[in-house]
Structures are given as C-alpha cells and as structure tokens.
Amino acid sequence: MFLKLLGESIRFAWQVLSTNLLRTMLSLLGVTIGIMLIIAVFTVVDSLEKNIKDSFSFLGSNVVSVDKMNFVERDPNVPFYIYFRRPSNTYDEFEFLKSNLKNASHVTFYGTRSSTMKYKSSSINSINIYGISNEYKDVYEVDILNGRYFTSQEIEGGRNVTIIGDEVAKSLFPYESPIGKSITTRGQKLVVIGVLAKEGKSLLGTPSSDERIYIPYKMFTKMFYVGRFGVSPTIAAKGYVEDIGLVELQNEMEGMLRKVRGLKPKEESNFALNRPEAIADAIGQVFDIVGYAGWIIGGFSILVGGFGIMNIMFVSVQERTKIIGIQKSLGAKNYFILFQFLFEAIFLCLIGGVTGVLIVYLLTFIPTGGLEIALSFKNILLGVVVSSVIGVVSGIVPSAKAARLDPVEAMRAG
C-alpha cells in the first residue's frame, strides 16, 4: 500500500511539474532558497569551526596544562600584571607531578622563545625554539618525516641536537638533506637529527610546526634565561580518558601544585590549569549564534516557499476533484486520499530541498584560500529532513480537504 501511494504521488507530482512548470518552479523557489541558505550557513559555520579548532591542534587533546593565566576566562577585576607576577613553573615541580600524578598517562615540560636560524650564508628569522623534555612526543603530536626523535641520553644530557620544521629545512637546506648538518642560533651549534612533516598554515595564523625547532630542555636553558622576567615554561599532562577523567586529573594537579608551592587552604591558586576544550567551547558558542541567524534568514524563505507549496496543493485538489470522487466511489479510504496528496507535497518540497543542497555542494568547489569548505552528511540529512517537514506542514491542510470530500459532490463538481 505504501509503495502504491508513493508511486501514485510521484506520478501526480510529476504531472503537476510538467503541466504547470513555471508556476511550480516559482513556488519551489522559496523552498530551494530557504534550504540553500540554511545549509550554506551551517556548512560554512561547520567548516570555519573545524578549521579554527584545527588551528589550535598544537595545544593537544586530553591535555591539562599549567600556565600563569587562563586561556579563555579571566577575572576582569584582577589587574593584568598580577598574572605576570605569578611564579613560573619549575623543573622540580614537573618532576614532582611526573612522579606522583595517578590520572596522567604522560607529563612533559617545555619552554619556547623565537630566534634566528643560520646555516652557512642562509638564515631564517622568527623561528620558535621549543626546549622540551623527553615525554613531549607522548603529550603532543610530533610527526617526524625524516630522521628520528631525541634519545633519553640526549634529553638528559642537554646535547646540541635539534629537530627542525619543514619551512626551516626548505629555507636553510633547499638543495641538500639537513640530517647531520649543523645550524647556528644564539651562539650554539645544533646538529639536525630529524625533520618534521609539513603541517601548512592554519586559518588563524596560529603557530605551525613548519616554523619551529625542538631542542632538549637543558640545552634551551643555556640559550635563554628561564624564570621571572624570562621564559615561563609550561607543564602539561595528558589524561587517560576525556571528560570525567580530565576533571579528575585537573583536580589532582591543582591539589599537588598547591601542596608543592606551600599555599594555605584560603589562599588563591597562583597558577591556572587550562584545557584546549575551553577554547573549543568558546568558539562553539560563537558559531551557535551564527547558526541561529542562519535559521532565521532561511526560515523566512522557507515560510514563503511553504505557502507556495500549499497553494499548488490546493490547486491540485481542485483539478483532481472528479478523480477523488471516482476513487472514493470505488472504495478508496479517506487516509488513502490524504496520504496521496501528502506524499505529493513532501515530494515537491524534497525537489526544492535537494536542489538547494545541490547548489550548496557546487558552491563548495569555489576556491576560498586557506579555508576548506566541505558539505557534511549531517547537513545533507538536515536539508532532506527540513524539506520533508515543510512538505508535511504545507500539505496537511489541502490533503485533509481532499480526504473529506463527499464522493457524489466531488464527481458532480468535476
């Protein structure tokens, strides 16, 4: 019965399209534009959100870091300089947390500063130098294309070895392999033992591993002053699981840091614990607002389109009044007539909705610079569902009118 109704509805809908092509197209235009606007907004929002979150991928996942201030939330009543007066993390604190944290799979310690790299007559400016502990690769992603990572002996001994980014390698070694060569920065010669895989530029211009080098932390301390008025290192711990596990890790880190820094119970913490998810949540809230705006803008077009579909269905009922009377005289039930016209309305709206989704899909092929836009299955499904709902809402009244027609009066009217 369902297939029979669906087949007849498609056939009648096609007749409406082919017989009154201009009228139907104008009526479907509202649905098409409405769905196109909504799906376009959601596609751009999803793509922007993904690209921006990817820009912060260097912060890691399932990671809790110890810093002087929060990434997102900051007390506006506290002067900014107060955060800078907070004590810097120390290597002893790192070793204490590494030895005692039960909810962390790995703990690392690193500091960063920028400098100029030189090799023979070539040089490259503003390169981020990361002085890291051995566990850095276990907390953050270190994708080495050529060469190798540091050994524990190189890290502990503060050897003059380095892993360089793709841009550094191309600038200093355009025609030769950098492995085994020595680069110079701040009076120190560093032997290249590895080259990172190319990451590319992020949408927000956040730090990229392409313009970065890694060196052992103890070598880093020979090149830069660490502590107050100098480099403020970061302690980062990677949790075993997300959500609840990270909350437990964060609470454990806070308790241990307060203990090792000798803070009394009523004293405020002189450090901040940050999670990358906080940035992601803040970004998500902004894009939620943009999404609501998309619904409002597209909703007006959908409203106009819905009235257009309803108008088509009333005309269709009027034109097929005699056919309805014949069907009822042959024993057709009211629900058969109702579903016949309701399916037709849904089918017409789906045509408009699918057309709108198709237009958005074609628009994703337009070059947008560094922004990668992709139409997700979720948004395709959203377009189909919204189209179906519009079909039901706009077709239910004409369908109910057709179902309630008296067979004798219907045949006379025809």
XYZ file of C-alpha atoms in Angstrom:
414
model
C 0.000 0.000 0.000
C 2.843 2.380 0.930
C 4.673 1.747 -2.331
C 1.439 2.181 -4.293
C 0.736 5.503 -2.600
C 4.313 6.644 -3.116
C 4.255 5.676 -6.786
C 0.980 7.483 -7.453
C 2.158 10.549 -5.518
C 5.369 10.750 -7.550
C 3.377 10.338 -10.775
C 0.883 13.073 -9.844
C 3.685 15.364 -8.619
C 5.496 14.911 -11.900
C 2.289 15.771 -13.768
C 1.991 18.977 -11.709
C 5.600 19.850 -12.503
C 5.333 19.170 -16.223
C 1.868 20.680 -16.726
C 2.436 23.912 -14.789
C 6.201 24.141 -14.952
C 6.602 27.912 -14.448
C 4.077 28.098 -11.612
C 5.655 25.128 -9.842
C 9.186 26.398 -10.237
C 8.266 29.794 -8.813
C 6.552 28.112 -5.873
C 9.510 25.785 -5.254
C 11.925 28.719 -5.431
C 11.170 29.743 -1.850
C 11.879 26.264 -0.503
C 15.039 25.971 -2.619
C 16.424 29.331 -1.470
C 15.465 28.681 2.162
C 17.119 25.266 2.298
C 20.125 26.602 0.372
C 20.600 29.469 2.856
C 20.273 27.267 5.920
C 22.569 24.525 4.631
C 25.055 27.084 3.268
C 25.252 28.838 6.644
C 25.660 25.563 8.539
C 28.251 24.301 6.043
C 30.324 27.473 6.321
C 29.927 27.527 10.112
C 30.957 23.863 10.459
C 33.915 24.376 8.123
C 35.042 27.538 9.928
C 34.680 25.879 13.313
C 36.673 22.836 12.177
C 39.419 24.960 10.608
C 39.695 27.193 13.673
C 39.772 24.239 16.062
C 42.433 22.624 13.877
C 44.399 25.856 14.256
C 44.619 25.112 17.974
C 45.637 21.482 17.472
C 49.126 22.412 18.716
C 47.558 22.613 22.203
C 46.933 18.866 22.076
C 43.920 16.772 23.074
C 43.066 15.343 26.511
C 45.744 17.672 27.885
C 45.769 19.827 31.023
C 48.495 22.490 31.076
C 49.821 24.639 33.924
C 50.162 28.318 32.952
C 50.111 31.714 34.610
C 46.643 32.655 33.302
C 43.569 31.032 31.790
C 43.203 30.711 28.026
C 39.581 31.914 27.956
C 38.109 33.018 31.289
C 39.893 35.733 33.268
C 38.641 37.720 36.245
C 38.170 41.305 34.922
C 38.636 42.668 38.452
C 42.186 41.305 38.660
C 44.835 43.612 37.104
C 46.683 42.042 34.202
C 50.110 42.478 35.792
C 49.070 40.236 38.702
C 49.187 37.221 36.393
C 52.716 38.071 35.252
C 53.856 38.301 38.876
C 52.847 34.714 39.473
C 55.771 32.280 39.881
C 56.945 30.389 36.812
C 56.748 26.617 36.660
C 59.953 24.874 37.670
C 61.627 21.664 36.578
C 61.330 20.355 40.153
C 57.545 20.861 40.033
C 57.467 18.983 36.732
C 59.387 16.040 38.193
C 57.148 16.038 41.288
C 53.977 15.868 39.160
C 55.523 13.289 36.842
C 56.321 11.017 39.790
C 53.046 11.438 41.693
C 50.150 12.018 39.263
C 47.946 8.911 39.085
C 45.458 10.163 36.477
C 48.061 11.186 33.899
C 49.491 8.891 31.248
C 52.384 11.272 30.466
C 53.707 14.597 31.783
C 56.004 16.951 29.874
C 57.825 20.227 30.441
C 58.756 22.785 27.803
C 59.651 26.411 27.189
C 59.612 28.432 23.991
C 61.276 31.509 22.517
C 61.886 32.748 18.986
C 65.221 33.362 17.328
C 67.090 33.413 14.007
C 68.468 30.190 12.500
C 71.607 30.208 10.325
C 73.340 27.720 8.061
C 76.351 28.957 6.103
C 75.102 32.055 4.226
C 71.369 31.237 4.674
C 69.211 32.387 7.551
C 65.561 32.402 8.612
C 64.027 34.716 11.214
C 61.386 34.384 13.963
C 61.641 30.620 14.371
C 60.069 29.208 17.530
C 62.579 27.238 19.578
C 60.958 24.644 21.841
C 63.053 23.299 24.689
C 61.331 20.045 25.619
C 61.511 17.100 27.975
C 61.624 13.548 26.660
C 57.853 12.987 27.142
C 56.823 15.830 24.822
C 56.147 13.417 21.931
C 53.746 11.431 24.175
C 51.669 14.501 25.105
C 51.743 16.403 21.804
C 51.964 15.180 18.239
C 55.499 15.194 16.812
C 55.265 13.921 13.240
C 58.813 13.265 12.037
C 59.163 12.841 8.274
C 62.924 12.216 8.112
C 65.366 11.272 10.836
C 64.464 10.445 14.419
C 63.339 11.757 17.816
C 65.695 12.504 20.701
C 67.105 9.710 22.836
C 66.721 9.935 26.622
C 70.501 10.436 26.900
C 70.349 13.450 24.556
C 67.487 14.978 26.544
C 69.014 14.398 29.974
C 72.476 15.490 28.854
C 71.220 18.628 27.105
C 73.034 17.683 23.895
C 73.301 20.118 20.978
C 70.837 18.266 18.717
C 67.652 19.512 17.096
C 64.551 18.509 15.134
C 63.541 21.187 12.617
C 60.286 22.112 10.888
C 59.552 21.822 7.175
C 59.889 25.551 6.455
C 63.194 25.741 8.321
C 64.518 22.776 6.327
C 63.458 24.249 2.976
C 64.893 27.694 3.757
C 68.264 26.551 5.085
C 68.708 23.361 3.054
C 66.972 23.893 -0.299
C 69.250 21.533 -2.236
C 70.569 19.084 0.344
C 69.446 16.865 3.186
C 69.601 18.624 6.577
C 70.187 15.407 8.538
C 73.620 15.546 10.159
C 74.199 19.218 9.303
C 74.720 21.891 11.961
C 72.658 25.066 12.245
C 73.572 28.039 14.439
C 71.364 30.096 16.756
C 72.266 32.329 19.714
C 75.901 31.209 19.538
C 75.063 27.496 19.735
C 75.611 24.894 17.029
C 72.815 22.334 16.782
C 73.089 19.112 14.814
C 69.912 18.271 12.883
C 68.706 14.733 13.674
C 65.139 14.990 12.338
C 62.777 16.945 10.078
C 59.069 17.387 10.871
C 56.341 16.607 8.334
C 54.767 19.636 6.642
C 51.749 20.978 8.535
C 50.812 24.027 6.465
C 49.457 27.373 7.581
C 46.415 27.492 9.847
C 43.346 29.670 9.267
C 44.104 31.957 12.230
C 47.833 32.060 11.692
C 48.462 30.195 14.965
C 51.919 28.654 15.450
C 52.760 25.933 12.962
C 55.346 23.207 13.372
C 56.751 24.225 9.964
C 58.468 27.241 11.549
C 59.606 25.514 14.710
C 62.583 23.586 16.029
C 62.826 21.259 19.033
C 65.876 21.014 21.286
C 66.481 19.323 24.683
C 65.251 21.493 27.554
C 68.631 21.621 29.277
C 70.174 22.963 26.059
C 67.355 25.524 25.941
C 68.352 26.834 29.402
C 71.876 27.510 28.095
C 70.430 29.787 25.421
C 67.615 31.594 27.290
C 67.017 32.838 30.808
C 64.213 30.825 32.436
C 62.173 32.153 35.340
C 60.765 35.501 36.416
C 61.262 38.179 33.730
C 62.381 35.405 31.378
C 60.890 32.325 29.776
C 57.943 30.897 31.696
C 57.891 27.132 30.986
C 54.719 25.067 30.731
C 53.889 21.795 32.457
C 51.414 19.658 30.505
C 49.821 16.354 31.474
C 47.917 14.015 29.194
C 44.936 12.200 30.698
C 43.891 8.625 30.078
C 40.285 9.452 29.120
C 38.197 12.530 28.253
C 35.611 14.424 30.314
C 35.429 12.870 33.790
C 38.998 11.553 33.577
C 40.341 15.002 32.719
C 38.364 16.604 35.547
C 39.938 14.148 37.981
C 43.375 14.888 36.519
C 42.784 18.629 36.790
C 41.699 18.344 40.431
C 44.678 16.126 41.233
C 47.111 18.566 39.584
C 45.621 21.513 41.444
C 45.956 19.766 44.814
C 49.557 18.709 44.200
C 50.658 22.106 42.866
C 49.109 23.914 45.826
C 50.941 21.499 48.120
C 54.338 21.836 46.444
C 54.017 25.650 46.356
C 53.025 25.785 50.013
C 49.670 27.511 49.522
C 47.341 27.681 52.516
C 43.711 26.467 52.164
C 42.283 30.010 51.980
C 44.910 31.327 49.585
C 44.070 31.606 45.907
C 45.993 29.452 43.452
C 48.907 31.307 41.839
C 48.614 29.298 38.629
C 45.998 28.403 36.049
C 45.027 24.990 34.708
C 43.977 25.096 31.069
C 42.333 22.606 28.742
C 42.133 23.098 24.951
C 38.450 22.194 25.165
C 37.821 25.576 26.803
C 38.823 27.338 23.585
C 36.750 24.911 21.533
C 33.696 25.556 23.736
C 34.108 29.330 23.417
C 34.377 29.028 19.642
C 31.339 26.738 19.564
C 29.199 29.298 21.410
C 30.044 31.992 18.846
C 29.150 29.736 15.941
C 25.910 28.653 17.633
C 24.765 32.280 17.405
C 25.691 32.391 13.709
C 23.735 29.168 13.209
C 20.628 30.683 14.796
C 20.938 33.646 12.437
C 21.040 31.197 9.520
C 17.811 29.579 10.700
C 16.100 32.973 10.943
C 17.244 34.136 7.497
C 16.421 30.841 5.803
C 13.190 30.500 7.772
C 11.562 33.452 6.005
C 12.281 31.947 2.584
C 11.013 28.566 3.755
C 7.836 30.203 5.066
C 7.183 31.798 1.667
C 8.019 28.511 -0.059
C 5.687 26.583 2.244
C 2.768 28.842 1.323
C 3.694 28.345 -2.347
C 3.571 24.551 -1.971
C 0.265 24.812 -0.114
C -1.134 26.894 -2.974
C -0.014 24.246 -5.504
C -1.688 21.523 -3.453
C -4.994 23.418 -3.213
C -4.928 23.868 -6.998
C -4.052 20.178 -7.426
C -7.011 19.147 -5.238
C -9.318 21.407 -7.237
C -8.102 19.998 -10.580
C -8.450 16.373 -9.449
C -11.778 16.649 -7.606
C -13.539 14.281 -10.062
C -10.697 11.740 -9.794
C -11.040 11.863 -5.991
C -14.768 11.232 -6.321
C -14.188 8.221 -8.608
C -11.551 6.802 -6.242
C -13.895 7.139 -3.271
C -16.807 5.589 -5.167
C -14.556 2.585 -5.884
C -13.864 2.144 -2.176
C -10.786 4.307 -1.538
C -10.469 5.189 2.155
C -10.003 8.735 3.426
C -6.429 8.007 4.604
C -5.567 6.768 1.081
C -6.621 10.115 -0.410
C -4.917 12.052 2.418
C -1.598 10.210 2.068
C -1.734 10.503 -1.711
C -1.748 14.301 -1.603
C 0.508 14.495 1.464
C 3.201 12.406 -0.242
C 2.877 14.620 -3.279
C 3.533 17.736 -1.150
C 6.528 16.075 0.501
C 7.900 15.011 -2.891
C 7.582 18.548 -4.257
C 9.360 20.004 -1.211
C 12.095 17.390 -1.496
C 12.720 18.522 -5.064
C 13.219 22.081 -3.809
C 15.310 20.952 -0.833
C 17.568 18.637 -2.831
C 18.071 21.403 -5.394
C 19.134 23.775 -2.611
C 21.558 21.197 -1.165
C 22.948 20.532 -4.654
C 23.600 24.261 -5.168
C 25.493 24.399 -1.848
C 27.512 21.339 -2.866
C 28.521 23.003 -6.136
C 29.454 26.194 -4.266
C 31.922 24.239 -2.100
C 34.136 23.825 -5.176
C 34.745 27.593 -5.343
C 38.320 28.336 -4.106
C 38.303 30.041 -0.701
C 42.003 30.463 0.012
C 43.066 28.763 3.247
C 39.512 27.849 4.278
C 38.498 24.299 3.427
C 34.717 24.086 2.994
C 33.012 20.704 2.814
C 29.340 19.697 2.807
C 28.889 17.099 5.530
C 26.417 14.222 5.539
C 24.836 15.752 8.649
C 23.935 18.919 6.728
C 22.667 16.925 3.717
C 20.413 14.952 6.056
C 19.292 18.203 7.700
C 18.234 19.579 4.298
C 16.243 16.434 3.486
C 14.542 16.354 6.900
C 13.640 20.062 6.863
C 12.246 19.679 3.320
C 10.121 16.735 4.426
C 8.791 18.668 7.425
C 7.884 21.605 5.167
C 6.068 19.158 2.887
C 4.052 17.741 5.762
C 3.159 21.165 7.194
C 2.232 22.743 3.861
C 0.414 19.685 2.516
C -1.617 18.545 5.509
C -4.468 21.075 5.106
C -5.050 20.512 1.331
C -4.697 16.743 1.857
C -7.245 16.773 4.673
C -9.606 18.804 2.480
C -9.282 16.229 -0.308
C -9.822 13.328 2.120
C -13.072 14.864 3.474
C -14.682 15.395 0.043
C -18.039 13.691 -0.468
C -17.696 11.266 -3.443
C -21.010 12.283 -5.048
C -20.363 16.031 -4.659
C -16.800 15.526 -5.877
C -17.971 13.789 -9.063
C -20.580 16.479 -9.714
C -18.032 19.256 -9.118
C -15.634 17.586 -11.560
